[in-house]
Short mmCIF file of C-alpha atoms and ligand atoms in Angstrom, two decimals:
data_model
loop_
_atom_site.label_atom_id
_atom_site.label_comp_id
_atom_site.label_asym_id
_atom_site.label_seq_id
_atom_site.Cartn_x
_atom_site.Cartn_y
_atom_site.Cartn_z
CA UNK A 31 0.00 0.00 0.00
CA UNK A 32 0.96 3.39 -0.55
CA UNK A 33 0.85 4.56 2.70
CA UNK A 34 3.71 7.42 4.07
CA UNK A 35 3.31 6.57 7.58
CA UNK A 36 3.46 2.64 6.94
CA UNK A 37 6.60 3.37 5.02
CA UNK A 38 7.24 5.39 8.17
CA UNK A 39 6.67 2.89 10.39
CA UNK A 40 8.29 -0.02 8.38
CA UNK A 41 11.47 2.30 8.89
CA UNK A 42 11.40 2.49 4.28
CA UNK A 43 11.23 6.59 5.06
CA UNK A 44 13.19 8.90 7.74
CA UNK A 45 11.75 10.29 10.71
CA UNK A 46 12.88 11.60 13.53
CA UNK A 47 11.36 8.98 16.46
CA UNK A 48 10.06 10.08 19.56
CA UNK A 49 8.79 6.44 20.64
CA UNK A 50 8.37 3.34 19.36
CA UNK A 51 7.33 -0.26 20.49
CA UNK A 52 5.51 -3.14 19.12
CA UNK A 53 2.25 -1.18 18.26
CA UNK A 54 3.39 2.31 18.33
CA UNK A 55 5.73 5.06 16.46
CA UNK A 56 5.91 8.09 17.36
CA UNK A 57 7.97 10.98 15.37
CA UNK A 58 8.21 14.95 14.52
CA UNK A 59 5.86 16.33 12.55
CA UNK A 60 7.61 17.27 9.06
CA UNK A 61 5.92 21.01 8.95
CA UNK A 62 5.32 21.91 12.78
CA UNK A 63 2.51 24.02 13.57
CA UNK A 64 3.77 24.52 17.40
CA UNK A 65 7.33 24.34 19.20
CA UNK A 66 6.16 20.29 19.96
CA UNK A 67 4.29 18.54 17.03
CA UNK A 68 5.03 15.18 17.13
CA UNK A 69 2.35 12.78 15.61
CA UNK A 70 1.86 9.34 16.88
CA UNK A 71 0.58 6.19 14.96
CA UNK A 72 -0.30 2.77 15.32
CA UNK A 73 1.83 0.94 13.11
CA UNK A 74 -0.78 -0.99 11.52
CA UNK A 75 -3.22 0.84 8.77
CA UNK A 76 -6.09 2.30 9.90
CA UNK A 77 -7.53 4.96 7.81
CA UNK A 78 -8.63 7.10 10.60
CA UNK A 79 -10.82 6.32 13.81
CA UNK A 80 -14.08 5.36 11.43
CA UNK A 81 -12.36 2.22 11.23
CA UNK A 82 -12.71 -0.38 14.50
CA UNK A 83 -9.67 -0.26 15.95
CA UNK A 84 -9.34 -3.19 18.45
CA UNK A 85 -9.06 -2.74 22.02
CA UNK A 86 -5.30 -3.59 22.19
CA UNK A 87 -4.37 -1.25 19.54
CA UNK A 88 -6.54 1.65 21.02
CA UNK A 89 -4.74 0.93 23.75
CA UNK A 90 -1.19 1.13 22.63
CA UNK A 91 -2.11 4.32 21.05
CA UNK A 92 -3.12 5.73 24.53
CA UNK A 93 0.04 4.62 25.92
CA UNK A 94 1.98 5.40 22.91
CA UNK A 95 0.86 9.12 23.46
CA UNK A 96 1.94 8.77 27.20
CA UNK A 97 5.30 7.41 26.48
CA UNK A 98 5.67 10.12 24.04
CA UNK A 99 4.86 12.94 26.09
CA UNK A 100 7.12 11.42 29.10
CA UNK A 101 9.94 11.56 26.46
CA UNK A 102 9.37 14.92 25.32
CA UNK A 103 9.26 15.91 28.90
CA UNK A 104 5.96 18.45 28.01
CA UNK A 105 3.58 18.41 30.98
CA UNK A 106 0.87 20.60 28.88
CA UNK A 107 -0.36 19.05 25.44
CA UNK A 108 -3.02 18.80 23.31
CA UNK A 109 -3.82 15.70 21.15
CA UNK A 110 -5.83 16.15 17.69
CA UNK A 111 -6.52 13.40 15.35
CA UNK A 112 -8.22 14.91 12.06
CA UNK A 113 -11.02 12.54 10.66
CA UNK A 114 -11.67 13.16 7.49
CA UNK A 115 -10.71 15.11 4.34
CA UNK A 116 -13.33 18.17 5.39
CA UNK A 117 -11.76 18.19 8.96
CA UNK A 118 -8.25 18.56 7.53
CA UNK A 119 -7.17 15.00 7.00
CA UNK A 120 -3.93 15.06 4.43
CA UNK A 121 -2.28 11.26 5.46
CA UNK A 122 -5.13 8.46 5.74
CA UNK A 123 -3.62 6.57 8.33
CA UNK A 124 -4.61 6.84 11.51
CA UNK A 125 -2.52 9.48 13.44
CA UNK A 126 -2.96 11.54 16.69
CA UNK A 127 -1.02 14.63 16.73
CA UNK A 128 0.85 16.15 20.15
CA UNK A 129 0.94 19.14 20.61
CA UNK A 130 2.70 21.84 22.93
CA UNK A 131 4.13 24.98 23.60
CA UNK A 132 1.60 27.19 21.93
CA UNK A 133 -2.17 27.76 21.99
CA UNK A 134 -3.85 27.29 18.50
CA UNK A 135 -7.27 26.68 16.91
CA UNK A 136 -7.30 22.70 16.43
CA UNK A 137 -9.09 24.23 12.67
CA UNK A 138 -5.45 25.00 12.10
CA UNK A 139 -3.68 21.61 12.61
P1 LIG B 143 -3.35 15.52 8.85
O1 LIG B 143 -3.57 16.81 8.15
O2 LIG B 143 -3.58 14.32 7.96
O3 LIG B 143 -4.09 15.42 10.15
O4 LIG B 143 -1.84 15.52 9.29
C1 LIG B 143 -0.82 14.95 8.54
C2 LIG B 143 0.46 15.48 9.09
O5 LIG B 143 1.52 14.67 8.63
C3 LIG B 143 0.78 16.91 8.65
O6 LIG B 143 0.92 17.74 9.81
C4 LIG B 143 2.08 16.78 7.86
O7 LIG B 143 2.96 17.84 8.09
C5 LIG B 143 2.63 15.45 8.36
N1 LIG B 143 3.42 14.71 7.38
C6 LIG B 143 3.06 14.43 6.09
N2 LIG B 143 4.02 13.70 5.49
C7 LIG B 143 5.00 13.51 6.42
C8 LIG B 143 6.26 12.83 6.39
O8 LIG B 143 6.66 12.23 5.38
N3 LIG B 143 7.00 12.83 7.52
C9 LIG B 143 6.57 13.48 8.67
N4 LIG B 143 7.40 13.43 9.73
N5 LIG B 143 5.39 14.14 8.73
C10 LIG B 143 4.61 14.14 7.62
ZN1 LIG B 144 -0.63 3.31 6.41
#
């Protein structure tokens, strides 16, 4: 599939990695919007969250976002996840962006 993030998460493209286990990668957003963007993914394809994402995946993301955070060492963040082409979706596979350091409109993410 021609997915970026799979590639991503295969390790076939760059990225600078946050976190990463089994389930999870974590890595800086290409074109920031705020001092910390960092997006975080489960490794397998999902196209976004209309898609049943089991239990144990849902999970890892959670924790995946926690682990994340920990390693940025951000107390403050926001976490958007963009669901659809009309809400801003660009990369259909399911991501959750972290964000910190700044206060924006999630519109603008
Ligand atoms: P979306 O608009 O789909 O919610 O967010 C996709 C995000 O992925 C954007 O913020 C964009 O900058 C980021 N992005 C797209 N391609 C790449 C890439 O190849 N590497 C990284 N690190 N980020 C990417
Ligand atoms: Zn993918």
């Amino acid at each position: 599939m021609d997915c970026v993030f799979c590639k991503i998460a295969k390790g076939e493209i760059p990225a600078k990695v946050v976190y990463e286990d089994d389930e999870v990668i974590s890595f800086y957003d290409i074109n920031p919007k705020a001092p910390v963007h960092v997006l975080v993914i489960p490794k397998r394809h999902f196209t976004n969250l209309m898609e049943e994402i089991p239990p144990p995946v849902a999970s890892a993301i959670l924790r995946g976002i926690r682990e994340t955070v920990k390693k940025l060492g951000v107390r403050d963040y926001r976490v958007i996840s963009n669901n659809g082409r009309g809400a801003g979706q660009e990369v259909f596979h399911l991501h959750f962006h972290v964000i910190a350091g700044i206060t924006i409109s999630p519109a603008t993410v």
